[in-house]
């Protein structure tokens, strides 16, 4: 290209398109880079460093390692491990796509396990033992007193309906008193 041709944007852009091809050839160049083999003058350490960086799954880690410009694979590995440690210890930066985030059990695991244990306990106790019945408590204070006598725990006479816990024996008494 002559100096005159290099002075305009359109001329430079057209020369680059002719040399490198269209935008749609990016995938071709990417595959060429993946299948790249060592050049005559290229050092093995540079090739191994580049291959290691390209093999990292997390793009954030790749960018961080590239910004450090490590000289060899050992430095590359050290920087990648350091950055992953930063991501792991910084709770705001941890996202589900990190492999170490998948190692932690999900938060919903514990309540599910607690429910399973409670269900097992209910199966192994007799019907007269401690099972629970939940019901809505009426607004009237007379009914609250009646329910309290039948075995309600933590009765409040606030005048508004609320859900309360009864022992199974109290539930049976309540059922009998309502049916009579």
PDB file of C-alpha atoms in Angstrom:
ATOM      1  CA  UNK A   1       0.000   0.000   0.000  1.00  0.00           C
ATOM      2  CA  UNK A   2       1.204   3.406  -0.798  1.00  0.00           C
ATOM      3  CA  UNK A   3       1.240   6.237   1.718  1.00  0.00           C
ATOM      4  CA  UNK A   4      -1.733   7.841  -0.064  1.00  0.00           C
ATOM      5  CA  UNK A   5      -3.783   4.639   0.225  1.00  0.00           C
ATOM      6  CA  UNK A   6      -2.994   4.328   3.944  1.00  0.00           C
ATOM      7  CA  UNK A   7      -4.268   7.817   4.677  1.00  0.00           C
ATOM      8  CA  UNK A   8      -7.962   6.985   4.220  1.00  0.00           C
ATOM      9  CA  UNK A   9      -9.989   4.669   6.428  1.00  0.00           C
ATOM     10  CA  UNK A  10     -11.873   3.028   3.567  1.00  0.00           C
ATOM     11  CA  UNK A  11      -8.682   2.072   1.741  1.00  0.00           C
ATOM     12  CA  UNK A  12      -7.132   0.560   4.881  1.00  0.00           C
ATOM     13  CA  UNK A  13     -10.339  -1.302   5.784  1.00  0.00           C
ATOM     14  CA  UNK A  14     -10.610  -2.734   2.257  1.00  0.00           C
ATOM     15  CA  UNK A  15      -6.974  -3.879   2.319  1.00  0.00           C
ATOM     16  CA  UNK A  16      -7.546  -5.620   5.662  1.00  0.00           C
ATOM     17  CA  UNK A  17     -10.696  -7.346   4.350  1.00  0.00           C
ATOM     18  CA  UNK A  18      -8.805  -8.637   1.329  1.00  0.00           C
ATOM     19  CA  UNK A  19      -5.972  -9.913   3.501  1.00  0.00           C
ATOM     20  CA  UNK A  20      -7.960 -11.443   6.371  1.00  0.00           C
ATOM     21  CA  UNK A  21     -11.272 -12.243   4.706  1.00  0.00           C
ATOM     22  CA  UNK A  22     -14.769 -11.504   5.945  1.00  0.00           C
ATOM     23  CA  UNK A  23     -16.146 -11.336   9.475  1.00  0.00           C
ATOM     24  CA  UNK A  24     -17.610 -14.799   9.007  1.00  0.00           C
ATOM     25  CA  UNK A  25     -14.162 -16.392   8.818  1.00  0.00           C
ATOM     26  CA  UNK A  26     -13.498 -15.880  12.527  1.00  0.00           C
ATOM     27  CA  UNK A  27     -14.426 -19.505  13.196  1.00  0.00           C
ATOM     28  CA  UNK A  28     -11.893 -20.664  10.592  1.00  0.00           C
ATOM     29  CA  UNK A  29      -9.123 -18.690  12.287  1.00  0.00           C
ATOM     30  CA  UNK A  30     -10.186 -19.958  15.708  1.00  0.00           C
ATOM     31  CA  UNK A  31      -9.906 -23.563  14.505  1.00  0.00           C
ATOM     32  CA  UNK A  32      -6.507 -22.828  13.008  1.00  0.00           C
ATOM     33  CA  UNK A  33      -5.357 -21.528  16.375  1.00  0.00           C
ATOM     34  CA  UNK A  34      -6.683 -24.622  18.156  1.00  0.00           C
ATOM     35  CA  UNK A  35      -4.857 -26.930  15.805  1.00  0.00           C
ATOM     36  CA  UNK A  36      -1.718 -24.826  15.923  1.00  0.00           C
ATOM     37  CA  UNK A  37       1.592 -26.618  16.056  1.00  0.00           C
ATOM     38  CA  UNK A  38       4.917 -25.303  17.208  1.00  0.00           C
ATOM     39  CA  UNK A  39       6.692 -23.066  14.722  1.00  0.00           C
ATOM     40  CA  UNK A  40      10.425 -23.463  14.029  1.00  0.00           C
ATOM     41  CA  UNK A  41      11.532 -20.545  16.174  1.00  0.00           C
ATOM     42  CA  UNK A  42       8.794 -20.846  18.777  1.00  0.00           C
ATOM     43  CA  UNK A  43       9.772 -22.014  22.246  1.00  0.00           C
ATOM     44  CA  UNK A  44       7.956 -24.991  23.762  1.00  0.00           C
ATOM     45  CA  UNK A  45       7.217 -22.995  26.919  1.00  0.00           C
ATOM     46  CA  UNK A  46       5.337 -20.355  24.911  1.00  0.00           C
ATOM     47  CA  UNK A  47       3.293 -23.009  23.100  1.00  0.00           C
ATOM     48  CA  UNK A  48       2.458 -24.834  26.350  1.00  0.00           C
ATOM     49  CA  UNK A  49       1.581 -21.577  28.117  1.00  0.00           C
ATOM     50  CA  UNK A  50      -0.792 -20.548  25.325  1.00  0.00           C
ATOM     51  CA  UNK A  51      -2.379 -24.013  25.221  1.00  0.00           C
ATOM     52  CA  UNK A  52      -2.911 -23.940  28.998  1.00  0.00           C
ATOM     53  CA  UNK A  53      -4.561 -20.518  28.883  1.00  0.00           C
ATOM     54  CA  UNK A  54      -6.815 -21.562  25.996  1.00  0.00           C
ATOM     55  CA  UNK A  55      -7.871 -24.689  27.908  1.00  0.00           C
ATOM     56  CA  UNK A  56      -9.160 -22.700  30.909  1.00  0.00           C
ATOM     57  CA  UNK A  57     -12.964 -22.854  31.017  1.00  0.00           C
ATOM     58  CA  UNK A  58     -13.605 -19.621  32.863  1.00  0.00           C
ATOM     59  CA  UNK A  59     -13.183 -16.584  30.635  1.00  0.00           C
ATOM     60  CA  UNK A  60     -12.515 -14.316  33.639  1.00  0.00           C
ATOM     61  CA  UNK A  61      -9.558 -16.482  34.639  1.00  0.00           C
ATOM     62  CA  UNK A  62      -8.265 -16.488  31.047  1.00  0.00           C
ATOM     63  CA  UNK A  63      -8.361 -12.697  30.879  1.00  0.00           C
ATOM     64  CA  UNK A  64      -6.675 -12.315  34.259  1.00  0.00           C
ATOM     65  CA  UNK A  65      -3.867 -14.706  33.328  1.00  0.00           C
ATOM     66  CA  UNK A  66      -3.333 -13.034  29.954  1.00  0.00           C
ATOM     67  CA  UNK A  67      -3.120  -9.606  31.618  1.00  0.00           C
ATOM     68  CA  UNK A  68      -0.295 -10.810  33.861  1.00  0.00           C
ATOM     69  CA  UNK A  69       1.809 -11.886  30.816  1.00  0.00           C
ATOM     70  CA  UNK A  70       3.340 -14.966  32.448  1.00  0.00           C
ATOM     71  CA  UNK A  71       6.667 -16.191  31.065  1.00  0.00           C
ATOM     72  CA  UNK A  72       6.075 -19.936  31.386  1.00  0.00           C
ATOM     73  CA  UNK A  73       3.530 -22.588  32.365  1.00  0.00           C
ATOM     74  CA  UNK A  74       4.476 -22.498  36.063  1.00  0.00           C
ATOM     75  CA  UNK A  75       3.716 -18.791  36.327  1.00  0.00           C
ATOM     76  CA  UNK A  76       0.549 -19.283  34.290  1.00  0.00           C
ATOM     77  CA  UNK A  77      -0.617 -22.058  36.605  1.00  0.00           C
ATOM     78  CA  UNK A  78       0.245 -20.009  39.709  1.00  0.00           C
ATOM     79  CA  UNK A  79      -1.712 -16.980  38.460  1.00  0.00           C
ATOM     80  CA  UNK A  80      -4.720 -19.086  37.419  1.00  0.00           C
ATOM     81  CA  UNK A  81      -4.833 -20.790  40.824  1.00  0.00           C
ATOM     82  CA  UNK A  82      -4.446 -17.452  42.595  1.00  0.00           C
ATOM     83  CA  UNK A  83      -7.320 -15.870  40.683  1.00  0.00           C
ATOM     84  CA  UNK A  84      -9.595 -18.888  41.216  1.00  0.00           C
ATOM     85  CA  UNK A  85      -8.824 -18.648  44.936  1.00  0.00           C
ATOM     86  CA  UNK A  86      -9.859 -14.979  44.857  1.00  0.00           C
ATOM     87  CA  UNK A  87     -13.096 -15.912  43.127  1.00  0.00           C
ATOM     88  CA  UNK A  88     -13.745 -18.748  45.570  1.00  0.00           C
ATOM     89  CA  UNK A  89     -13.205 -16.644  48.697  1.00  0.00           C
ATOM     90  CA  UNK A  90     -15.104 -13.602  47.441  1.00  0.00           C
ATOM     91  CA  UNK A  91     -18.754 -14.562  47.826  1.00  0.00           C
ATOM     92  CA  UNK A  92     -19.971 -11.736  45.613  1.00  0.00           C
ATOM     93  CA  UNK A  93     -17.907 -13.007  42.693  1.00  0.00           C
ATOM     94  CA  UNK A  94     -18.843 -16.675  42.986  1.00  0.00           C
ATOM     95  CA  UNK A  95     -21.304 -17.681  40.284  1.00  0.00           C
ATOM     96  CA  UNK A  96     -22.803 -21.046  39.389  1.00  0.00           C
ATOM     97  CA  UNK A  97     -20.658 -21.460  36.300  1.00  0.00           C
ATOM     98  CA  UNK A  98     -17.544 -21.907  38.451  1.00  0.00           C
ATOM     99  CA  UNK A  99     -16.670 -25.546  38.998  1.00  0.00           C
ATOM    100  CA  UNK A 100     -16.020 -24.987  42.705  1.00  0.00           C
ATOM    101  CA  UNK A 101     -19.475 -23.474  43.186  1.00  0.00           C
ATOM    102  CA  UNK A 102     -21.002 -26.758  42.062  1.00  0.00           C
ATOM    103  CA  UNK A 103     -19.163 -28.582  44.871  1.00  0.00           C
ATOM    104  CA  UNK A 104     -21.186 -26.827  47.578  1.00  0.00           C
ATOM    105  CA  UNK A 105     -24.548 -28.444  48.315  1.00  0.00           C
ATOM    106  CA  UNK A 106     -27.456 -26.207  47.354  1.00  0.00           C
ATOM    107  CA  UNK A 107     -29.080 -24.270  50.213  1.00  0.00           C
ATOM    108  CA  UNK A 108     -32.391 -26.076  49.682  1.00  0.00           C
ATOM    109  CA  UNK A 109     -30.732 -29.398  50.595  1.00  0.00           C
ATOM    110  CA  UNK A 110     -30.927 -28.855  54.362  1.00  0.00           C
ATOM    111  CA  UNK A 111     -34.672 -28.121  54.648  1.00  0.00           C
ATOM    112  CA  UNK A 112     -35.404 -31.070  52.359  1.00  0.00           C
ATOM    113  CA  UNK A 113     -33.319 -33.336  54.573  1.00  0.00           C
ATOM    114  CA  UNK A 114     -35.009 -31.944  57.698  1.00  0.00           C
ATOM    115  CA  UNK A 115     -38.406 -32.746  56.178  1.00  0.00           C
ATOM    116  CA  UNK A 116     -37.296 -36.284  55.379  1.00  0.00           C
ATOM    117  CA  UNK A 117     -36.169 -36.815  58.978  1.00  0.00           C
ATOM    118  CA  UNK A 118     -39.473 -35.450  60.316  1.00  0.00           C
ATOM    119  CA  UNK A 119     -41.420 -37.758  58.019  1.00  0.00           C
ATOM    120  CA  UNK A 120     -39.363 -40.746  59.179  1.00  0.00           C
ATOM    121  CA  UNK A 121     -40.015 -39.825  62.823  1.00  0.00           C
ATOM    122  CA  UNK A 122     -43.759 -39.610  62.174  1.00  0.00           C
ATOM    123  CA  UNK A 123     -43.751 -43.048  60.559  1.00  0.00           C
ATOM    124  CA  UNK A 124     -41.935 -44.619  63.517  1.00  0.00           C
ATOM    125  CA  UNK A 125     -44.155 -43.145  66.261  1.00  0.00           C
ATOM    126  CA  UNK A 126     -47.539 -44.458  67.269  1.00  0.00           C
ATOM    127  CA  UNK A 127     -50.647 -42.449  66.487  1.00  0.00           C
ATOM    128  CA  UNK A 128     -51.029 -41.461  70.151  1.00  0.00           C
ATOM    129  CA  UNK A 129     -47.462 -40.144  70.312  1.00  0.00           C
ATOM    130  CA  UNK A 130     -46.336 -36.664  69.379  1.00  0.00           C
ATOM    131  CA  UNK A 131     -47.641 -35.883  65.907  1.00  0.00           C
ATOM    132  CA  UNK A 132     -48.960 -32.455  65.026  1.00  0.00           C
ATOM    133  CA  UNK A 133     -52.178 -31.044  63.641  1.00  0.00           C
ATOM    134  CA  UNK A 134     -52.343 -27.511  62.279  1.00  0.00           C
ATOM    135  CA  UNK A 135     -55.541 -25.505  62.257  1.00  0.00           C
ATOM    136  CA  UNK A 136     -56.798 -21.938  62.074  1.00  0.00           C
ATOM    137  CA  UNK A 137     -57.820 -20.517  65.409  1.00  0.00           C
ATOM    138  CA  UNK A 138     -61.089 -18.589  65.445  1.00  0.00           C
ATOM    139  CA  UNK A 139     -61.369 -14.962  66.550  1.00  0.00           C
ATOM    140  CA  UNK A 140     -63.566 -15.449  69.600  1.00  0.00           C
ATOM    141  CA  UNK A 141     -61.820 -15.586  72.962  1.00  0.00           C
ATOM    142  CA  UNK A 142     -64.227 -18.255  74.277  1.00  0.00           C
ATOM    143  CA  UNK A 143     -63.175 -20.597  71.491  1.00  0.00           C
ATOM    144  CA  UNK A 144     -59.531 -19.791  72.203  1.00  0.00           C
ATOM    145  CA  UNK A 145     -59.992 -20.778  75.835  1.00  0.00           C
ATOM    146  CA  UNK A 146     -61.655 -24.032  74.781  1.00  0.00           C
ATOM    147  CA  UNK A 147     -58.836 -24.818  72.392  1.00  0.00           C
ATOM    148  CA  UNK A 148     -56.289 -23.952  75.059  1.00  0.00           C
ATOM    149  CA  UNK A 149     -57.902 -26.428  77.471  1.00  0.00           C
ATOM    150  CA  UNK A 150     -57.746 -29.099  74.767  1.00  0.00           C
ATOM    151  CA  UNK A 151     -53.968 -28.829  74.539  1.00  0.00           C
ATOM    152  CA  UNK A 152     -53.071 -25.950  72.277  1.00  0.00           C
ATOM    153  CA  UNK A 153     -49.511 -24.716  72.691  1.00  0.00           C
ATOM    154  CA  UNK A 154     -48.732 -21.015  72.888  1.00  0.00           C
ATOM    155  CA  UNK A 155     -52.289 -19.677  72.754  1.00  0.00           C
ATOM    156  CA  UNK A 156     -52.718 -15.967  72.139  1.00  0.00           C
ATOM    157  CA  UNK A 157     -55.969 -14.088  72.495  1.00  0.00           C
ATOM    158  CA  UNK A 158     -55.236 -11.323  70.023  1.00  0.00           C
ATOM    159  CA  UNK A 159     -58.635 -11.444  68.351  1.00  0.00           C
ATOM    160  CA  UNK A 160     -57.338 -12.298  64.872  1.00  0.00           C
ATOM    161  CA  UNK A 161     -57.212 -15.724  63.218  1.00  0.00           C
ATOM    162  CA  UNK A 162     -53.872 -17.474  63.363  1.00  0.00           C
ATOM    163  CA  UNK A 163     -52.404 -20.863  62.636  1.00  0.00           C
ATOM    164  CA  UNK A 164     -51.429 -22.840  65.715  1.00  0.00           C
ATOM    165  CA  UNK A 165     -49.871 -26.167  66.453  1.00  0.00           C
ATOM    166  CA  UNK A 166     -51.696 -28.883  68.407  1.00  0.00           C
ATOM    167  CA  UNK A 167     -50.543 -32.246  69.613  1.00  0.00           C
ATOM    168  CA  UNK A 168     -52.330 -35.111  67.871  1.00  0.00           C
ATOM    169  CA  UNK A 169     -54.147 -35.919  71.128  1.00  0.00           C
ATOM    170  CA  UNK A 170     -55.465 -32.352  71.323  1.00  0.00           C
ATOM    171  CA  UNK A 171     -56.559 -32.624  67.698  1.00  0.00           C
ATOM    172  CA  UNK A 172     -58.539 -35.759  68.518  1.00  0.00           C
ATOM    173  CA  UNK A 173     -60.165 -34.024  71.527  1.00  0.00           C
ATOM    174  CA  UNK A 174     -61.022 -31.028  69.353  1.00  0.00           C
ATOM    175  CA  UNK A 175     -62.545 -33.282  66.728  1.00  0.00           C
ATOM    176  CA  UNK A 176     -64.673 -35.070  69.358  1.00  0.00           C
ATOM    177  CA  UNK A 177     -65.848 -31.778  70.923  1.00  0.00           C
ATOM    178  CA  UNK A 178     -66.798 -30.331  67.530  1.00  0.00           C
ATOM    179  CA  UNK A 179     -68.721 -33.456  66.509  1.00  0.00           C
ATOM    180  CA  UNK A 180     -70.765 -33.510  69.750  1.00  0.00           C
TER     181      UNK A 180
END
